[in-house]
Amino acid sequence: MTQHPADTHDTIRVRQARENNLKGVDADIPKRRITAFTGVSGSGKSSLVFGTIAAESQRLINETYTAFIQTFMPSMPRPDVEVLENLSAAIVVDQERMGANSRSTVGTATDAYSLLRVLYSRYSVPSAGGAGAYSFNLGEGACAVCEGFGTEASIDLDELLDWDKTLNEGAITAPNFAPGAWLWQTLTAGTQADLDVKLRDMPANMLHRLLYDQAGKVKLNGANMSYSGLVTRIKSNYIHSGREIKQAHIRDWIARISTTAPCSACGGSRLGEKARASKINNLGIADMTALQVSDLLAELDQLDIPAAAPLLANLKAVLEAMVQIGLGYISLDRPAGTLSGGEAQRVKMIRHLGSALSDVTYVFDEPTVGLHPHDIQRMNRLLEDLRDKGNTVLVVEHKPEVIKIADHVIDLGPGAGVHGGQVTYSGDVTGLLASGTLTGRHFSTRIPLKASVRPGREPLPIRGAHLHNLKNVDVDVPTGVLCAVTGVAGSGKSSLIHSTISKREDVAVVDQSAIRGSRRSNPATYTGLLEPIRAAFAKANGVKPALFSANSEGACEHCGGVGFTYTDLVSMAGVALPCEICEGKRYKPEVLEYTLEGLNIAQVLDLSIEAAAQRLKITKAAAMLERLNQVGLGYLKLGQPLNTLSGGERQRLKLAINLGKGAGTYVLDEPTTGLHLADVQRLLALLGEMVDEGNTVIVIEHHLAVIAHADWVIDLGPGAGHEGGTVVFEGTPAQLAAAGTLTGEHLAAYVKD
């Protein structure tokens, strides 16, 4: 049964879309409505919504700035689609982390801090000046000592230096500072340090020069060279440079020798003395931003400043939206880079809720990630509010609670990868339930409480946990079971586990964080599969394995083995175009002449994991390919860039690598992210197998199916922020359903449906 809206200007018309695995997809999407896109992971949802509709909208917007585009960057490629009509400007609200820019906070990301700065510039006593005087991103407002970062980096000299050695004996343990090395020569010549005295015996003024001298010049072997003290150089080159450190050994060394602490001058507020002295109701602006949002709202309600009423109304509207969206436990001074993917997506939503724009297309990627069932209803209201303002809302989603509010559903499948890429249903939710598609069949599926749970073995004790909002929590986590850690967003779940159990050396943490690697990295390189594949190619063709590495001898010389040429811009998304020489294949033409089982190396990397397991007869690759299939990633291509994977896909990739390492303890953080209802059942079976093999599996999760399937549950709450941070329940899922906690109430309703 398939229904299509009328072909009018009120419909986005898609004809013959072929991005990635889409097989000539036709779709009619009603404008100014909520449309949910459903289907298993890899079915083509993102290819249709993000890779086709949103990408073409962005391309058209960019090309309105034709002169700029032609001058600074190549044209964005048009998605592979024959007809795409009646688009409006698309705003993508995704789960990408907001970056590690330490100057960006929740307050600056939502504009709440901008409104607070205006409030203080006009109504504080004494006023520090205009709004810029309260900005830690501007020289007039920033603390002069920490330059607005709020922290000071300190170097552990005991890690950096061997006090019992002389400089000639290698007293400096820093990389590239071995005796006689060029940096060592400029440092010692510039600071005029004694090379033959033990550092602990070195005169204080000489040691101070060696460590803390500011930049200067010194003549070395007839050349004028720059130098600075050792600590000064380390801070400027690595800690304060803002550049990403690419060498792993340098990153590890910096992490070992450096610590950060709140700035001694501003106490971590980031602000200069005048801004810190300004008060409203005896609170400085830094005091305001340190409050969790729900408390800040209460504080603003106490202000009696009639002239500020319009400004306060705007500020409170932003903060109330944050509470409504489930972020009331966060403070405005929290660094944006510390937010989870789900939190980052909800912060991005705040920017648009108060927008005066209408007839915009908002594109959401699983907006309920990280949300407790209690909070999903509030998220639904926000999506409905955006629609009711005259906007088109496109939601890629798996949760039935969100799909139910959609005006229209487009289900893709029937499977993943080459088995997907087709529209299997288009119509309303009622029709979806009767459609017979995988989504329709599983829509009302409920995982029952287990008839019997596994008995726990000797527990892992947690004592006095107090990170963030945790209130000196004592709890025992049983081993040998599937243990679910639950609670509303901000209740302290992640803080409890990651600050204690995750830090143990014998624990494998399988999370959704970005995988370190460049644009060259892919599942084959990350899992180690490429090594046996290269070896098999080399043996079959009588050549060196290095030829089959796109990072080595076999790489295309034009693109360096990346396969694309990139143009990056500061204020716009970069453009990636296939290399015009290798056409995206990454290898030299002569390398592609060598084959294995009828395929060249580029064709092998273009295989899906599922196809590779069936086609490649490489013994050393078989086990890893099987594990990747087992975790539901069979649709991924071996050569797919890692930076295109979702958080859930990254997590399942890490899980596959950890499987088969023997009995141990695993911590999984929301492993159901990005999983279809059918795939959740597959995941539960896998977790059950892991426990049966002797592992302990600890899952931080909101999905009620996982909670129902657990052997033991630790529920935190009762609320979020300072209203959470305590254990409100420990026991079996059946006991939780009868316990009356917020999670228990939702679990009881779930198993009764």
Short mmCIF file of N, CA and C in Angstrom, two decimals, residues 91-173:
data_model
loop_
_atom_site.label_atom_id
_atom_site.label_comp_id
_atom_site.label_asym_id
_atom_site.label_seq_id
_atom_site.Cartn_x
_atom_site.Cartn_y
_atom_site.Cartn_z
N ILE A 91 18.06 23.37 6.88
CA ILE A 91 18.95 23.51 8.04
C ILE A 91 19.10 22.12 8.65
N VAL A 92 20.33 21.62 8.65
CA VAL A 92 20.61 20.28 9.17
C VAL A 92 20.99 20.39 10.64
N VAL A 93 20.27 19.67 11.49
CA VAL A 93 20.55 19.65 12.93
C VAL A 93 20.97 18.22 13.27
N ASP A 94 22.30 18.00 13.27
CA ASP A 94 22.80 16.63 13.39
C ASP A 94 23.45 16.39 14.75
N GLN A 95 24.04 15.20 14.89
CA GLN A 95 24.65 14.80 16.16
C GLN A 95 26.15 15.00 16.20
N GLU A 96 26.69 15.69 15.20
CA GLU A 96 28.13 15.91 15.22
C GLU A 96 28.51 16.72 16.46
N ARG A 97 29.58 16.29 17.10
CA ARG A 97 30.06 17.03 18.27
C ARG A 97 30.37 18.46 17.85
N MET A 98 30.29 19.37 18.80
CA MET A 98 30.42 20.78 18.48
C MET A 98 31.86 21.25 18.47
N GLY A 99 32.80 20.28 18.40
CA GLY A 99 34.20 20.64 18.32
C GLY A 99 34.79 20.90 19.69
N ALA A 100 36.10 20.94 19.72
CA ALA A 100 36.80 21.08 20.99
C ALA A 100 37.31 22.50 21.20
N ASN A 101 36.73 23.47 20.48
CA ASN A 101 37.13 24.86 20.67
C ASN A 101 36.80 25.28 22.11
N SER A 102 37.84 25.47 22.92
CA SER A 102 37.61 25.71 24.34
C SER A 102 36.98 27.07 24.60
N ARG A 103 36.86 27.93 23.58
CA ARG A 103 36.20 29.22 23.77
C ARG A 103 34.69 29.12 23.59
N SER A 104 34.22 28.01 23.05
CA SER A 104 32.79 27.84 22.80
C SER A 104 32.14 27.16 23.99
N THR A 105 31.06 27.75 24.47
CA THR A 105 30.32 27.20 25.60
C THR A 105 28.86 27.01 25.20
N VAL A 106 28.09 26.37 26.05
CA VAL A 106 26.66 26.24 25.80
C VAL A 106 26.02 27.62 25.69
N GLY A 107 26.48 28.55 26.50
CA GLY A 107 25.93 29.91 26.46
C GLY A 107 26.19 30.61 25.15
N THR A 108 27.43 30.50 24.63
CA THR A 108 27.73 31.16 23.36
C THR A 108 27.06 30.44 22.20
N ALA A 109 26.89 29.12 22.30
CA ALA A 109 26.29 28.34 21.21
C ALA A 109 24.80 28.59 21.08
N THR A 110 24.13 28.99 22.16
CA THR A 110 22.69 29.20 22.13
C THR A 110 22.30 30.68 22.09
N ASP A 111 23.26 31.57 22.15
CA ASP A 111 23.03 33.02 22.21
C ASP A 111 22.50 33.48 23.56
N ALA A 112 22.33 32.54 24.51
CA ALA A 112 21.89 32.96 25.84
C ALA A 112 22.93 33.87 26.48
N TYR A 113 24.20 33.59 26.24
CA TYR A 113 25.25 34.41 26.85
C TYR A 113 25.27 35.82 26.25
N SER A 114 24.95 35.93 24.97
CA SER A 114 24.89 37.26 24.35
C SER A 114 23.83 38.12 25.03
N LEU A 115 22.68 37.52 25.34
CA LEU A 115 21.62 38.26 26.03
C LEU A 115 22.02 38.61 27.46
N LEU A 116 22.72 37.69 28.12
CA LEU A 116 23.21 37.99 29.47
C LEU A 116 24.21 39.14 29.45
N ARG A 117 25.06 39.18 28.44
CA ARG A 117 26.06 40.26 28.34
C ARG A 117 25.38 41.62 28.19
N VAL A 118 24.31 41.64 27.39
CA VAL A 118 23.56 42.90 27.23
C VAL A 118 22.92 43.29 28.56
N LEU A 119 22.35 42.30 29.26
CA LEU A 119 21.73 42.57 30.56
C LEU A 119 22.72 43.19 31.53
N TYR A 120 23.92 42.62 31.61
CA TYR A 120 24.92 43.13 32.55
C TYR A 120 25.49 44.48 32.10
N SER A 121 25.61 44.68 30.81
CA SER A 121 26.16 45.96 30.35
C SER A 121 25.24 47.12 30.69
N ARG A 122 23.93 46.84 30.81
CA ARG A 122 22.97 47.91 31.04
C ARG A 122 22.54 48.05 32.50
N TYR A 123 22.53 46.93 33.25
CA TYR A 123 21.87 46.97 34.56
C TYR A 123 22.74 46.51 35.72
N SER A 124 24.00 46.16 35.48
CA SER A 124 24.85 45.73 36.59
C SER A 124 25.46 46.93 37.29
N VAL A 125 25.92 46.70 38.52
CA VAL A 125 26.60 47.75 39.30
C VAL A 125 27.89 47.17 39.87
N PRO A 126 29.04 47.79 39.61
CA PRO A 126 29.25 48.83 38.59
C PRO A 126 29.32 48.20 37.22
N SER A 127 28.91 48.93 36.21
CA SER A 127 28.98 48.39 34.85
C SER A 127 30.42 48.40 34.36
N ALA A 128 30.80 47.34 33.66
CA ALA A 128 32.16 47.28 33.11
C ALA A 128 32.23 47.95 31.75
N GLY A 129 31.09 48.31 31.19
CA GLY A 129 31.06 48.93 29.87
C GLY A 129 30.02 48.27 28.99
N GLY A 130 30.23 48.30 27.68
CA GLY A 130 29.30 47.69 26.74
C GLY A 130 29.32 46.18 26.83
N ALA A 131 28.50 45.55 25.98
CA ALA A 131 28.39 44.09 26.03
C ALA A 131 29.73 43.40 25.79
N GLY A 132 30.61 44.03 25.01
CA GLY A 132 31.92 43.43 24.76
C GLY A 132 32.79 43.31 25.98
N ALA A 133 32.49 44.14 26.99
CA ALA A 133 33.28 44.09 28.23
C ALA A 133 32.99 42.83 29.02
N TYR A 134 31.97 42.08 28.63
CA TYR A 134 31.63 40.84 29.33
C TYR A 134 31.87 39.60 28.45
N SER A 135 32.56 39.83 27.32
CA SER A 135 32.86 38.71 26.42
C SER A 135 34.27 38.20 26.68
N PHE A 136 34.40 36.91 26.97
CA PHE A 136 35.73 36.34 27.17
C PHE A 136 36.39 36.02 25.83
N ASN A 137 35.68 36.28 24.72
CA ASN A 137 36.27 36.09 23.41
C ASN A 137 36.84 37.39 22.84
N LEU A 138 36.70 38.47 23.59
CA LEU A 138 37.24 39.77 23.17
C LEU A 138 38.25 40.25 24.19
N GLY A 139 39.25 40.95 23.71
CA GLY A 139 40.31 41.43 24.58
C GLY A 139 39.81 42.31 25.71
N GLU A 140 38.76 43.11 25.45
CA GLU A 140 38.28 44.04 26.48
C GLU A 140 37.58 43.32 27.63
N GLY A 141 37.11 42.09 27.40
CA GLY A 141 36.40 41.39 28.46
C GLY A 141 37.15 40.20 29.03
N ALA A 142 38.13 39.70 28.30
CA ALA A 142 38.81 38.46 28.70
C ALA A 142 39.80 38.70 29.83
N CYS A 143 39.97 37.70 30.66
CA CYS A 143 41.01 37.72 31.69
C CYS A 143 42.37 37.84 31.01
N ALA A 144 43.19 38.74 31.48
CA ALA A 144 44.48 38.97 30.84
C ALA A 144 45.45 37.81 31.06
N VAL A 145 45.25 37.07 32.13
CA VAL A 145 46.19 35.99 32.44
C VAL A 145 45.93 34.75 31.58
N CYS A 146 44.67 34.31 31.52
CA CYS A 146 44.35 33.08 30.76
C CYS A 146 43.81 33.38 29.38
N GLU A 147 43.68 34.68 29.03
CA GLU A 147 43.22 35.13 27.72
C GLU A 147 41.82 34.59 27.38
N GLY A 148 40.99 34.40 28.41
CA GLY A 148 39.61 34.00 28.18
C GLY A 148 39.37 32.51 28.12
N PHE A 149 40.42 31.72 28.34
CA PHE A 149 40.23 30.27 28.31
C PHE A 149 39.72 29.73 29.65
N GLY A 150 39.98 30.44 30.73
CA GLY A 150 39.49 30.02 32.04
C GLY A 150 40.38 29.03 32.75
N THR A 151 41.38 28.54 32.07
CA THR A 151 42.28 27.55 32.67
C THR A 151 43.73 27.94 32.44
N GLU A 152 44.56 27.43 33.28
CA GLU A 152 45.99 27.58 33.12
C GLU A 152 46.61 26.20 32.95
N ALA A 153 47.50 26.09 32.01
CA ALA A 153 48.20 24.83 31.83
C ALA A 153 49.47 24.84 32.67
N SER A 154 49.67 23.79 33.40
CA SER A 154 50.91 23.67 34.16
C SER A 154 51.65 22.42 33.70
N ILE A 155 52.95 22.49 33.76
CA ILE A 155 53.79 21.40 33.30
C ILE A 155 54.36 20.68 34.52
N ASP A 156 54.24 19.37 34.52
CA ASP A 156 54.81 18.56 35.58
C ASP A 156 56.30 18.41 35.30
N LEU A 157 57.10 19.22 35.99
CA LEU A 157 58.54 19.23 35.73
C LEU A 157 59.20 17.89 36.04
N ASP A 158 58.63 17.15 36.97
CA ASP A 158 59.20 15.84 37.29
C ASP A 158 59.02 14.85 36.14
N GLU A 159 57.98 15.06 35.33
CA GLU A 159 57.79 14.22 34.14
C GLU A 159 58.65 14.71 32.98
N LEU A 160 58.91 16.01 32.95
CA LEU A 160 59.63 16.62 31.83
C LEU A 160 61.14 16.48 31.97
N LEU A 161 61.62 16.46 33.21
CA LEU A 161 63.06 16.54 33.47
C LEU A 161 63.54 15.39 34.35
N ASP A 162 64.78 15.00 34.15
CA ASP A 162 65.47 14.08 35.05
C ASP A 162 66.45 14.91 35.86
N TRP A 163 66.07 15.21 37.10
CA TRP A 163 66.83 16.16 37.92
C TRP A 163 68.24 15.67 38.24
N ASP A 164 68.46 14.38 38.14
CA ASP A 164 69.76 13.83 38.51
C ASP A 164 70.71 13.72 37.32
N LYS A 165 70.32 14.26 36.18
CA LYS A 165 71.19 14.25 35.00
C LYS A 165 71.57 15.68 34.61
N THR A 166 72.64 15.79 33.85
CA THR A 166 73.02 17.07 33.26
C THR A 166 72.37 17.18 31.89
N LEU A 167 72.42 18.37 31.33
CA LEU A 167 71.86 18.55 29.99
C LEU A 167 72.59 17.68 28.98
N ASN A 168 73.89 17.54 29.14
CA ASN A 168 74.66 16.69 28.24
C ASN A 168 74.31 15.22 28.39
N GLU A 169 73.80 14.86 29.55
CA GLU A 169 73.45 13.46 29.81
C GLU A 169 72.00 13.13 29.44
N GLY A 170 71.27 14.15 28.94
CA GLY A 170 69.88 13.90 28.53
C GLY A 170 68.87 14.19 29.61
N ALA A 171 69.05 15.27 30.36
CA ALA A 171 68.13 15.61 31.45
C ALA A 171 66.73 15.97 30.94
N ILE A 172 66.64 16.43 29.67
CA ILE A 172 65.35 16.81 29.10
C ILE A 172 64.75 15.58 28.41
N THR A 173 63.59 15.15 28.87
CA THR A 173 62.98 13.94 28.32
C THR A 173 62.03 14.23 27.17
#
